[in-house]
Short mmCIF file of N, CA and C and ligand atoms in Angstrom, two decimals:
data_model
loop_
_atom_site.label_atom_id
_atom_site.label_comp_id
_atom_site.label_asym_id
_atom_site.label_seq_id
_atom_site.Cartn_x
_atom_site.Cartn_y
_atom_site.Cartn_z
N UNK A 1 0.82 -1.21 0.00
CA UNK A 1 0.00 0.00 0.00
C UNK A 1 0.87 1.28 0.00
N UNK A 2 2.03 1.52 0.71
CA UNK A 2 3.12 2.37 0.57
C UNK A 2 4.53 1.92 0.09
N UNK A 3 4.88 2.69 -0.31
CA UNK A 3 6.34 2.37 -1.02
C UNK A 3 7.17 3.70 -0.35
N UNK A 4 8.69 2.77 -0.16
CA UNK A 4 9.29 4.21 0.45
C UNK A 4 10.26 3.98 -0.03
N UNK A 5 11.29 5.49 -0.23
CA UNK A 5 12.48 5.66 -1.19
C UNK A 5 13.32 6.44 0.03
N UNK A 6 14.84 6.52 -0.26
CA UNK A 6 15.54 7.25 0.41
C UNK A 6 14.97 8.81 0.15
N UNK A 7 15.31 9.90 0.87
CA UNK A 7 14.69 10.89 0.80
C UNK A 7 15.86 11.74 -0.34
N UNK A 8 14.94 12.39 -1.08
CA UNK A 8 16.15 13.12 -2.45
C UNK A 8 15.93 14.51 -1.85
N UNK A 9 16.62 15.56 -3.33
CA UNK A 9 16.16 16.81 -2.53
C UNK A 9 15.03 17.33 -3.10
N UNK A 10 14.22 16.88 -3.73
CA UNK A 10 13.13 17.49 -4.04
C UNK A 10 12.08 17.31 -2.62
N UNK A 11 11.82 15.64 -2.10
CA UNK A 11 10.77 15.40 -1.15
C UNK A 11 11.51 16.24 0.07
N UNK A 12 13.28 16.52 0.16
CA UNK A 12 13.74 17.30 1.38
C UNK A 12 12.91 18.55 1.31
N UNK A 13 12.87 19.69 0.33
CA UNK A 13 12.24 20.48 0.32
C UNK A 13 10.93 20.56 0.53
N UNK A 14 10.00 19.28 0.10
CA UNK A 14 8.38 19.45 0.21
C UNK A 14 8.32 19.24 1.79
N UNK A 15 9.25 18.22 2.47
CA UNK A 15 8.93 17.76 3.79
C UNK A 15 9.36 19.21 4.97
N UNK A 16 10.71 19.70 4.35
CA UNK A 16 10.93 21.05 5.33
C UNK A 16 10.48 22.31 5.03
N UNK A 17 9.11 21.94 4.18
CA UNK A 17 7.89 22.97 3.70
C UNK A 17 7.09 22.46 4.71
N UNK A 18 6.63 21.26 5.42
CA UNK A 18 5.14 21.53 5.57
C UNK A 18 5.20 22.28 7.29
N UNK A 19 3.99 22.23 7.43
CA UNK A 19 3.57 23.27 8.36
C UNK A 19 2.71 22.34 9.15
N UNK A 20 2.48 22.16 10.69
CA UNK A 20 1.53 21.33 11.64
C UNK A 20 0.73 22.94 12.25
N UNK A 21 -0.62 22.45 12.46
CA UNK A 21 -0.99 23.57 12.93
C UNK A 21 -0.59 23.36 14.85
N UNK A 22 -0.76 24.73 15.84
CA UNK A 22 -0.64 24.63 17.31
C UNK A 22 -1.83 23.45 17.43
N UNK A 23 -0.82 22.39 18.62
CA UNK A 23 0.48 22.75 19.38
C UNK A 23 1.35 22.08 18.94
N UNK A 24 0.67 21.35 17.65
CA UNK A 24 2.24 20.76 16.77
C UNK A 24 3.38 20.96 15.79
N UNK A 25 3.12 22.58 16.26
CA UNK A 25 3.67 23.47 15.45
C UNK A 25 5.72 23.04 16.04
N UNK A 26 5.67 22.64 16.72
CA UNK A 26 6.81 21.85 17.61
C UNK A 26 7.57 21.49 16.53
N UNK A 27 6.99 20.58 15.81
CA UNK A 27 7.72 19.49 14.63
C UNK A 27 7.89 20.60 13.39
N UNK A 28 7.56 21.54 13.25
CA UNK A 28 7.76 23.01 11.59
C UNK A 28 9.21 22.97 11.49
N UNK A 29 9.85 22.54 10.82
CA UNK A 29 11.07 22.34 10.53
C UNK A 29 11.75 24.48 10.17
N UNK A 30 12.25 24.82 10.75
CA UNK A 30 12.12 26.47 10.23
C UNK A 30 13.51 27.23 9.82
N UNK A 31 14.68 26.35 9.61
CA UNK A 31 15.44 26.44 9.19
C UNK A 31 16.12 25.48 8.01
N UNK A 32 15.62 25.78 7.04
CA UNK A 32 14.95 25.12 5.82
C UNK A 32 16.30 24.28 5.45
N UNK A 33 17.22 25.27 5.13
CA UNK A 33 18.17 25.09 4.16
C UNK A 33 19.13 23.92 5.31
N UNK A 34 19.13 24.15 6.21
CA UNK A 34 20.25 23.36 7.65
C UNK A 34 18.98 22.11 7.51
N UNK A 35 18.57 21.87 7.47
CA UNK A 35 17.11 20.73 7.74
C UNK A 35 17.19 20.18 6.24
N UNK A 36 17.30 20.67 5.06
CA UNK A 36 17.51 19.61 4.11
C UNK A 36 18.46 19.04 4.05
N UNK A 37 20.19 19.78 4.29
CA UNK A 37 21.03 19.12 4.43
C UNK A 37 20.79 17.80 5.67
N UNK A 38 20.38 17.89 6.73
CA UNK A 38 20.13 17.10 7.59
C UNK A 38 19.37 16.03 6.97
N UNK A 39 18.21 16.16 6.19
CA UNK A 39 17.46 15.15 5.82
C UNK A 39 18.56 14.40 4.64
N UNK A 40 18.69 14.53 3.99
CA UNK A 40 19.96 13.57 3.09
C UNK A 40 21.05 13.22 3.50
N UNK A 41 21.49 13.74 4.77
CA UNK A 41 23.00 13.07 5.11
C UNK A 41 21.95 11.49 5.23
N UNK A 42 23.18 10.58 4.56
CA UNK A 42 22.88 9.54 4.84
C UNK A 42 22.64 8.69 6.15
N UNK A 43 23.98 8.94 7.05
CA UNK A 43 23.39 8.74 8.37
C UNK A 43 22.50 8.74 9.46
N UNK A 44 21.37 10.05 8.98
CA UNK A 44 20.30 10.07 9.52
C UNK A 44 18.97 9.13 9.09
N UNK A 45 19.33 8.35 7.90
CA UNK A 45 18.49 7.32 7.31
C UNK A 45 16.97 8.59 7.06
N UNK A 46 16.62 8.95 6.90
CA UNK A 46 15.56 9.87 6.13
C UNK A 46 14.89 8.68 5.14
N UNK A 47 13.44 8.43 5.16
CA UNK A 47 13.04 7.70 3.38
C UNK A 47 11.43 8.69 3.96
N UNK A 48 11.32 8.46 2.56
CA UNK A 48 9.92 9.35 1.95
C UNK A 48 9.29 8.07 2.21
N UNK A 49 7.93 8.71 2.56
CA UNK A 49 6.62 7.44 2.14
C UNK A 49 5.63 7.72 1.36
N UNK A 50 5.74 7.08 0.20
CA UNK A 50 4.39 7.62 -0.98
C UNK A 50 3.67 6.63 -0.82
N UNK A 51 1.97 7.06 -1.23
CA UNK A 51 0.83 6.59 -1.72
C UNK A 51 1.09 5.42 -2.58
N UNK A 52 -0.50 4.98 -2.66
CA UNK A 52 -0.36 3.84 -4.26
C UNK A 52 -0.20 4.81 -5.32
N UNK A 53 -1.00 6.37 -5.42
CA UNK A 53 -0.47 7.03 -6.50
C UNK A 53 1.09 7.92 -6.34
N UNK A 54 1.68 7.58 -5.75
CA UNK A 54 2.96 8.23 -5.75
C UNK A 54 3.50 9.32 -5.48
N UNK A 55 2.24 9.44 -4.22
CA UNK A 55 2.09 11.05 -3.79
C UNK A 55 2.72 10.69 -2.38
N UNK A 56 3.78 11.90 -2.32
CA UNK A 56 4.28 12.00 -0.47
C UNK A 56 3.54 12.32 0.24
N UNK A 57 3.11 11.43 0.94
CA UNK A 57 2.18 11.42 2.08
C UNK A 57 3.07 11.34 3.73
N UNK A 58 4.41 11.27 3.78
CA UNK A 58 4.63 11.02 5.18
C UNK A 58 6.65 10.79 5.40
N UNK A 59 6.97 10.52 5.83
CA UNK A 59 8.64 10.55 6.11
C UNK A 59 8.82 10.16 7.52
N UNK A 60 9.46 9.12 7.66
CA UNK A 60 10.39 8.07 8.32
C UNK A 60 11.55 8.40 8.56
N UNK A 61 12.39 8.40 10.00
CA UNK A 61 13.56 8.33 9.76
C UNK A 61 14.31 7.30 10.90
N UNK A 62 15.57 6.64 10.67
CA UNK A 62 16.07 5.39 11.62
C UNK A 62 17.42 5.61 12.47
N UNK A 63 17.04 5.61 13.72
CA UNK A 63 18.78 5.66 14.36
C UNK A 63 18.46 7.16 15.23
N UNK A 64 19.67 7.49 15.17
CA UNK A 64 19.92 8.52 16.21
C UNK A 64 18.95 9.79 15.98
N UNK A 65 18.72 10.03 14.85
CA UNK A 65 17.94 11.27 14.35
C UNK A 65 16.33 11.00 15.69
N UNK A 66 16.08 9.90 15.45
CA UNK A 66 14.74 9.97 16.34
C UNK A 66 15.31 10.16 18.01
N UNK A 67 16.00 10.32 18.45
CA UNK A 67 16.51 10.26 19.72
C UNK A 67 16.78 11.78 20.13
N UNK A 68 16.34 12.33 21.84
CA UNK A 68 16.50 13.38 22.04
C UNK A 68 17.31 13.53 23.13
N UNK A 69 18.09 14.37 23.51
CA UNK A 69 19.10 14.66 24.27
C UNK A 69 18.66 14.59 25.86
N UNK A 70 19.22 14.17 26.80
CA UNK A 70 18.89 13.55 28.42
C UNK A 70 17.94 12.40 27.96
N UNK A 71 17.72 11.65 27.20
CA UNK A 71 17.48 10.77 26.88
C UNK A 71 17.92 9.28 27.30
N UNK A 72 17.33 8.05 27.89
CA UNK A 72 18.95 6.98 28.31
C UNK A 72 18.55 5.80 27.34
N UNK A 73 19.72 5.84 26.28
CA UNK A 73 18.98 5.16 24.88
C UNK A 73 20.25 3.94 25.23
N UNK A 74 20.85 3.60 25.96
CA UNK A 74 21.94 2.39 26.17
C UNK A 74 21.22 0.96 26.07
N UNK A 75 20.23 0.81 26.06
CA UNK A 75 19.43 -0.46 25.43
C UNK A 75 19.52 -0.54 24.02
N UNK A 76 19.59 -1.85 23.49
CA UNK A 76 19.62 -1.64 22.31
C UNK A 76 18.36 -1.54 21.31
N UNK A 77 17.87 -0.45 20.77
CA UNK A 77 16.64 -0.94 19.92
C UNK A 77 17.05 0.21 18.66
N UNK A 78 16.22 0.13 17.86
CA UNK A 78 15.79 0.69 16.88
C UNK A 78 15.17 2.11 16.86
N UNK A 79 15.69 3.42 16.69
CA UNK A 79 14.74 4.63 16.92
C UNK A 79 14.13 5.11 16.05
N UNK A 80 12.88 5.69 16.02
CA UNK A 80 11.89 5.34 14.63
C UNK A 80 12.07 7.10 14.84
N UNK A 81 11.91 8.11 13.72
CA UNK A 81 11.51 8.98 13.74
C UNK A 81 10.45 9.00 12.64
N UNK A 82 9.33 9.97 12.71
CA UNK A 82 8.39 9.47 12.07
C UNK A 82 7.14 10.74 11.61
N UNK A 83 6.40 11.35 10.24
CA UNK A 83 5.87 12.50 10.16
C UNK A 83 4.93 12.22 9.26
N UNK A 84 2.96 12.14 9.47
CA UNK A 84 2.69 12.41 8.19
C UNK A 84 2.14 14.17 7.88
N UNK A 85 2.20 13.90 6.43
CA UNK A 85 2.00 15.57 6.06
C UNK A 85 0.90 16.32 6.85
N UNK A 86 0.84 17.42 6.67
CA UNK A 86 -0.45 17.94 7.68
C UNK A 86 -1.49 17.88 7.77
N UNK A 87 -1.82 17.92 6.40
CA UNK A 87 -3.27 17.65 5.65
C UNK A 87 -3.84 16.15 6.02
N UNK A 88 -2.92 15.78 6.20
CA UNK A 88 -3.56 14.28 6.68
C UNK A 88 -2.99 13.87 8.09
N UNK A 89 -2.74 14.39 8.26
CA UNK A 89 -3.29 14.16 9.91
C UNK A 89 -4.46 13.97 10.60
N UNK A 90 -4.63 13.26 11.86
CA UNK A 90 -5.82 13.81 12.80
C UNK A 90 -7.11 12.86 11.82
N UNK A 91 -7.05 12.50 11.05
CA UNK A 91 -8.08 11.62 10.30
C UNK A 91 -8.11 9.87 10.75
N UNK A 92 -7.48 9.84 11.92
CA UNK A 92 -7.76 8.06 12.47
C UNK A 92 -6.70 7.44 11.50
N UNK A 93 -6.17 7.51 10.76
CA UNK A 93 -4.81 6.68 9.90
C UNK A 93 -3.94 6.64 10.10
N UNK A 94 -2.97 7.16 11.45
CA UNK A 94 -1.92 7.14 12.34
C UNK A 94 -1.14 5.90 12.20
N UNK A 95 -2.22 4.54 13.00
CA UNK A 95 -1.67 3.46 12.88
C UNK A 95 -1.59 2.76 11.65
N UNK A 96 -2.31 3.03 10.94
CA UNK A 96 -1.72 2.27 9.23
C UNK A 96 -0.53 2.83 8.94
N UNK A 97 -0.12 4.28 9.33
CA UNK A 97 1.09 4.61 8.36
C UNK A 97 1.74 3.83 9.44
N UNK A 98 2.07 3.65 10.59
CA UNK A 98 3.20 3.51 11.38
C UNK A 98 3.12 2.35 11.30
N UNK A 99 2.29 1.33 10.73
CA UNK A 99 2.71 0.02 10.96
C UNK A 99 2.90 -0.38 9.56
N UNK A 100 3.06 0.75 8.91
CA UNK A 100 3.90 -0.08 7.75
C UNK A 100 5.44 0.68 7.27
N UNK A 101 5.43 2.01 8.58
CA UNK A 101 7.40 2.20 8.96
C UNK A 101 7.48 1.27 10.12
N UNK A 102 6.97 0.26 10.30
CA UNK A 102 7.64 -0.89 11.18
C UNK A 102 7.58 -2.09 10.39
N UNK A 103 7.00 -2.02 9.56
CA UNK A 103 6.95 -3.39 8.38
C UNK A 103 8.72 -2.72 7.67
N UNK A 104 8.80 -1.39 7.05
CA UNK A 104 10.05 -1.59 6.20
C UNK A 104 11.24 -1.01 7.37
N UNK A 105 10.82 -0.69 8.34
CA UNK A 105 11.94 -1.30 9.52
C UNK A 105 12.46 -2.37 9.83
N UNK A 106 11.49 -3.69 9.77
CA UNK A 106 12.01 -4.68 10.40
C UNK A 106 12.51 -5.35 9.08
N UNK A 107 11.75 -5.15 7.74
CA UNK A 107 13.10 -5.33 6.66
C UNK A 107 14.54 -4.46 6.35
N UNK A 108 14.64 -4.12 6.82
CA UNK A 108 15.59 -2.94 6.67
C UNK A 108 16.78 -3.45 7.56
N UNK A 109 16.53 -3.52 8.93
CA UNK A 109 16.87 -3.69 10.38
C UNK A 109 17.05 -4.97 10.98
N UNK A 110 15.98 -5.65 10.89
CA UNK A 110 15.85 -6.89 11.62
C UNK A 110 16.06 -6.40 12.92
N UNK A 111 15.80 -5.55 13.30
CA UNK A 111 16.15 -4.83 15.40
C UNK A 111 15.30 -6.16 15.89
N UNK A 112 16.12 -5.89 17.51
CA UNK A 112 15.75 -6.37 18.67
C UNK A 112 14.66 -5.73 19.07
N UNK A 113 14.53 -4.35 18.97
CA UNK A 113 13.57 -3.63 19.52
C UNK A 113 13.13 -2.33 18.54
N UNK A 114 12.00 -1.68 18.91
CA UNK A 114 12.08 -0.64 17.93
C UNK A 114 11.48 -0.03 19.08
N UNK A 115 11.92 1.70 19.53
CA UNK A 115 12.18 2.43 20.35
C UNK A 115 11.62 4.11 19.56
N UNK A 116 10.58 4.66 20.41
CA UNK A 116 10.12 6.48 19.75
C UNK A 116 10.22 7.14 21.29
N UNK A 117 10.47 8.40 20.44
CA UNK A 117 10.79 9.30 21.45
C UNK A 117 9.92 10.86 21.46
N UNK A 118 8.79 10.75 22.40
CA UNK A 118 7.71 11.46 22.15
C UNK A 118 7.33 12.95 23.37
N UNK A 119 7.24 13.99 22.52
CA UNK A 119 7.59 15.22 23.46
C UNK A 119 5.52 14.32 24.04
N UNK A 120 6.00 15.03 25.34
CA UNK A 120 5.02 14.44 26.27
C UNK A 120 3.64 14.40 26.25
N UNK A 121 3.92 15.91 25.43
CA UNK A 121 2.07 16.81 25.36
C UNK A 121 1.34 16.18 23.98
N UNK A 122 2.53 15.26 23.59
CA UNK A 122 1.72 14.83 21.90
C UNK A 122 0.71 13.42 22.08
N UNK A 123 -0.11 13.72 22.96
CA UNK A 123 -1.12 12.45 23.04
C UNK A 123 -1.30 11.62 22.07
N UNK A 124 -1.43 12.50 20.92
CA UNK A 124 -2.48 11.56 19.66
C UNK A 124 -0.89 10.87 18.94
N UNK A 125 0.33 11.05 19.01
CA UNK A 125 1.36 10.11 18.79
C UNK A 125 1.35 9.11 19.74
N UNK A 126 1.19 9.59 20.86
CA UNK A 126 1.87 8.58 21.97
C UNK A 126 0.20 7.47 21.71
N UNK A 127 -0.60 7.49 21.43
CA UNK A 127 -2.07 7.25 21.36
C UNK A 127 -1.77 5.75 20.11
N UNK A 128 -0.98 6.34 19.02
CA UNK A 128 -1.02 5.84 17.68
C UNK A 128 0.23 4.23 18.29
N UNK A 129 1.50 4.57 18.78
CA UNK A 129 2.27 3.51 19.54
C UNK A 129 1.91 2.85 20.12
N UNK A 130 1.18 3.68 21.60
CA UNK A 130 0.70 2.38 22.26
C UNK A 130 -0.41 1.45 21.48
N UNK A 131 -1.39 1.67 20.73
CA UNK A 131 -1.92 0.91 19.74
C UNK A 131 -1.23 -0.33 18.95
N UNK A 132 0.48 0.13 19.13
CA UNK A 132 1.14 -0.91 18.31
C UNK A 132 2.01 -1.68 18.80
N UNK A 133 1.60 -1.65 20.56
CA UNK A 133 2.24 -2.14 21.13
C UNK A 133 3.42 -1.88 21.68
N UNK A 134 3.73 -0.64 21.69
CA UNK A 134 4.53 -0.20 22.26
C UNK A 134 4.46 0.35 24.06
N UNK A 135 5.28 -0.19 24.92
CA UNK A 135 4.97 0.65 25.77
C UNK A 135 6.10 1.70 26.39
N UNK A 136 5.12 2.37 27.74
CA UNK A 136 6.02 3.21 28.24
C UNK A 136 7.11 2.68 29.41
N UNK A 137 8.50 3.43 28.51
CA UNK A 137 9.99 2.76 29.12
C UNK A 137 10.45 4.05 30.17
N UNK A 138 10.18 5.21 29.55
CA UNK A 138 10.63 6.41 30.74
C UNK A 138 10.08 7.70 30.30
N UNK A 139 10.43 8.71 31.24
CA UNK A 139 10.01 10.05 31.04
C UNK A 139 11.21 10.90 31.30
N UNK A 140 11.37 11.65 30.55
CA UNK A 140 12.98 12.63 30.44
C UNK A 140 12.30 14.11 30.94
N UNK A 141 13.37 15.06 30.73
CA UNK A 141 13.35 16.30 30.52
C UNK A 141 14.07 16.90 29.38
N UNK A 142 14.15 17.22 28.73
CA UNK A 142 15.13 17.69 27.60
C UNK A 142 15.99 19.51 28.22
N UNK A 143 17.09 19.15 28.88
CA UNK A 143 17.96 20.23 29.52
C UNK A 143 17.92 21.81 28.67
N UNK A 144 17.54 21.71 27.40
CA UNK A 144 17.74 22.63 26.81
C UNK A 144 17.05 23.42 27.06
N UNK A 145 15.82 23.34 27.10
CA UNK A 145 14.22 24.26 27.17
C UNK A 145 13.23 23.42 28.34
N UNK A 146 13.65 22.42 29.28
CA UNK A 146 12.94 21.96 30.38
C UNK A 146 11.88 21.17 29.98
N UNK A 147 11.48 20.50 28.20
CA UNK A 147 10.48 19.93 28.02
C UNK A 147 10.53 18.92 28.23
N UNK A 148 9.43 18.00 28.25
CA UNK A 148 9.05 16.55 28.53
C UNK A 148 8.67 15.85 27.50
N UNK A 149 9.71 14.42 27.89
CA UNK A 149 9.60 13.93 26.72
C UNK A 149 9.39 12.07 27.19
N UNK A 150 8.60 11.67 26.48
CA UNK A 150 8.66 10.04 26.70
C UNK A 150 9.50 9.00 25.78
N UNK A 151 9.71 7.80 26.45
CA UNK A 151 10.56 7.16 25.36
C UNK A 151 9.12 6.11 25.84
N UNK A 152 8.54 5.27 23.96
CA UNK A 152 8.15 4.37 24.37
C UNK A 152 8.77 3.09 23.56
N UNK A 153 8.74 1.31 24.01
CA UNK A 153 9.78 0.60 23.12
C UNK A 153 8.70 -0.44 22.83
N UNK A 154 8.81 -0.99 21.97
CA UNK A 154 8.33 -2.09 21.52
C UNK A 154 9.45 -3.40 20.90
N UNK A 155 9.48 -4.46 22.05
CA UNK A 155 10.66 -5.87 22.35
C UNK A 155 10.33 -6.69 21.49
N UNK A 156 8.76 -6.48 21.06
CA UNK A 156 8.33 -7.67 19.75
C UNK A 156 8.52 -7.45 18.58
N UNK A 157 9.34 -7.99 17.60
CA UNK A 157 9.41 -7.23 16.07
C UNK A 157 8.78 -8.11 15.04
N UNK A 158 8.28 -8.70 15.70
CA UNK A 158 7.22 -9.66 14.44
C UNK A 158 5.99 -8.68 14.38
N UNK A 159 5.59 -8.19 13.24
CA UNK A 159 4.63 -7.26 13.15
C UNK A 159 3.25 -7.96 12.54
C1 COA B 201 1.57 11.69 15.30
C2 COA B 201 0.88 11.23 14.03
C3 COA B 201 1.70 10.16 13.39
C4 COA B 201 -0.49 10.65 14.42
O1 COA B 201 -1.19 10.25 13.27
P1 COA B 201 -2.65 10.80 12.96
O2 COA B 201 -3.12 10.16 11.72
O3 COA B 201 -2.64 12.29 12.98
O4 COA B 201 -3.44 10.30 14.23
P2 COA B 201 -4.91 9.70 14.27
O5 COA B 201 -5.87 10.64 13.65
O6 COA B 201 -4.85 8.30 13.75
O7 COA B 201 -5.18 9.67 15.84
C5 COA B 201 -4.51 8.75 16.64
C6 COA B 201 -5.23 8.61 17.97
O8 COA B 201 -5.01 9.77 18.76
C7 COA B 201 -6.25 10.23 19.27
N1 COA B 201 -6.11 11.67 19.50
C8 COA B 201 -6.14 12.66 18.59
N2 COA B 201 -5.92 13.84 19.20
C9 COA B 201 -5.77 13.56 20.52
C10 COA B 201 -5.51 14.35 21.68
N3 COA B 201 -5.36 15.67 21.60
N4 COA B 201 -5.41 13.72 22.88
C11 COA B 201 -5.55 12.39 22.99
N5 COA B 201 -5.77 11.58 21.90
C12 COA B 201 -5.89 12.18 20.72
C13 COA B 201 -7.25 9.84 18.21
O9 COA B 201 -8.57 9.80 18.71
C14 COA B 201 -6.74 8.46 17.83
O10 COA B 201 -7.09 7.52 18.80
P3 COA B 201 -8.16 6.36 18.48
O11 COA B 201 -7.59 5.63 17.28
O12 COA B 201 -8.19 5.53 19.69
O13 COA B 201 -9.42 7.07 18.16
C15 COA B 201 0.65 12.41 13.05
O14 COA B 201 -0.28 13.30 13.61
C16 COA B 201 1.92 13.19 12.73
O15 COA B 201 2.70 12.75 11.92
N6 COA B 201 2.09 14.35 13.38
C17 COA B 201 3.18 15.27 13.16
C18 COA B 201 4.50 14.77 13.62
C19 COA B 201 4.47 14.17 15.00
O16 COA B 201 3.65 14.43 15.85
N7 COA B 201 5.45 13.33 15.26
C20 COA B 201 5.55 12.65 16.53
C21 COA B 201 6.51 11.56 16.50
S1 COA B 201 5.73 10.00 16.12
#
């Protein structure tokens, strides 16, 4: 039902275009040009997720990029970072997209675990995980700006 590609710079630009309305205005990427380079370094694993018609609908990313600072990530799992566009948000389809960036995770990966890292106040994420079985492993602070953040993990990778 989705197909996903490494991220190029055309989908870098559409993805550090879109806009979440308050209070998820959090995730607005607003330093465009530093944020595409970020999305193509390879190390941050970045892939686009298109439609059956081949429309970007959403963006995935694997490893450290999903991980936030005072964070205690010394277990080993998998860190999912994870976005769909705005327009489609908030419409109940949360868990279809995310369980099929854990379908081309666990081909990708084969992890022990797959591990998100969720600012605290974002219910309707943390809402969409635990749905997939994920649960809650801890609660941080992020030192920079005092926010709250959850880590939740999921130990089963048979999806
Ligand atoms: C987080 C995200 C993936 C969720 O997907 P979505 O399609 O918008 O979410 P859904 O519409 O499927 O809603 C998911 C659940 O949250 C619930 N929900 C929505 N708003 C809520 C709120 N303010 N408080 C509590 N629950 C809420 C919904 O009712 C639904 O639960 P249900 O299935 O039991 O009815 C998506 O909104 C997104 O990509 N957001 C921007 C980036 C982001 O937040 N990233 C976080 C890291 S994963």
């Amino acid at each position: 039902m989705f197909a996903f590609r490494r991220v190029d710079k055309s989908d870098a630009r559409t993805i550090t275009s879109w806009r979440y309305e308050p209070p998820y205005n959090f995730y607005n990427n607003l330093q465009q040009d530093a944020e595409i380079d970020y999305l193509l370094h390879p190390q941050n694993n970045f892939y686009s997720i298109l439609d059956a018609t081949g429309e970007l609908v959403a963006y995935c990313s694997f490893g450290q990029d999903g991980q936030v600072i005072g964070g205690d990530y010394r277990d080993e799992a998998l860190d999912i970072g994870f976005g769909i566009r705005p327009d489609l948000t908030g419409r109940g389809k949360g868990v279809e997209y995310a369980k099929a960036v854990l379908e081309f995770a666990d081909t990708l990966f084969e992890p022990k675990a797959f591990r998100v890292t969720i600012a605290a106040f974002n219910k309707r994420a943390i809402r969409v995980w635990q749905k997939l079985e994920f649960e809650h492993q801890q609660s941080f602070e992020r030192g920079s700006d005092r926010m709250q953040f959850i880590i939740l993990m999921r130990t089963n990778c048979i999806i």
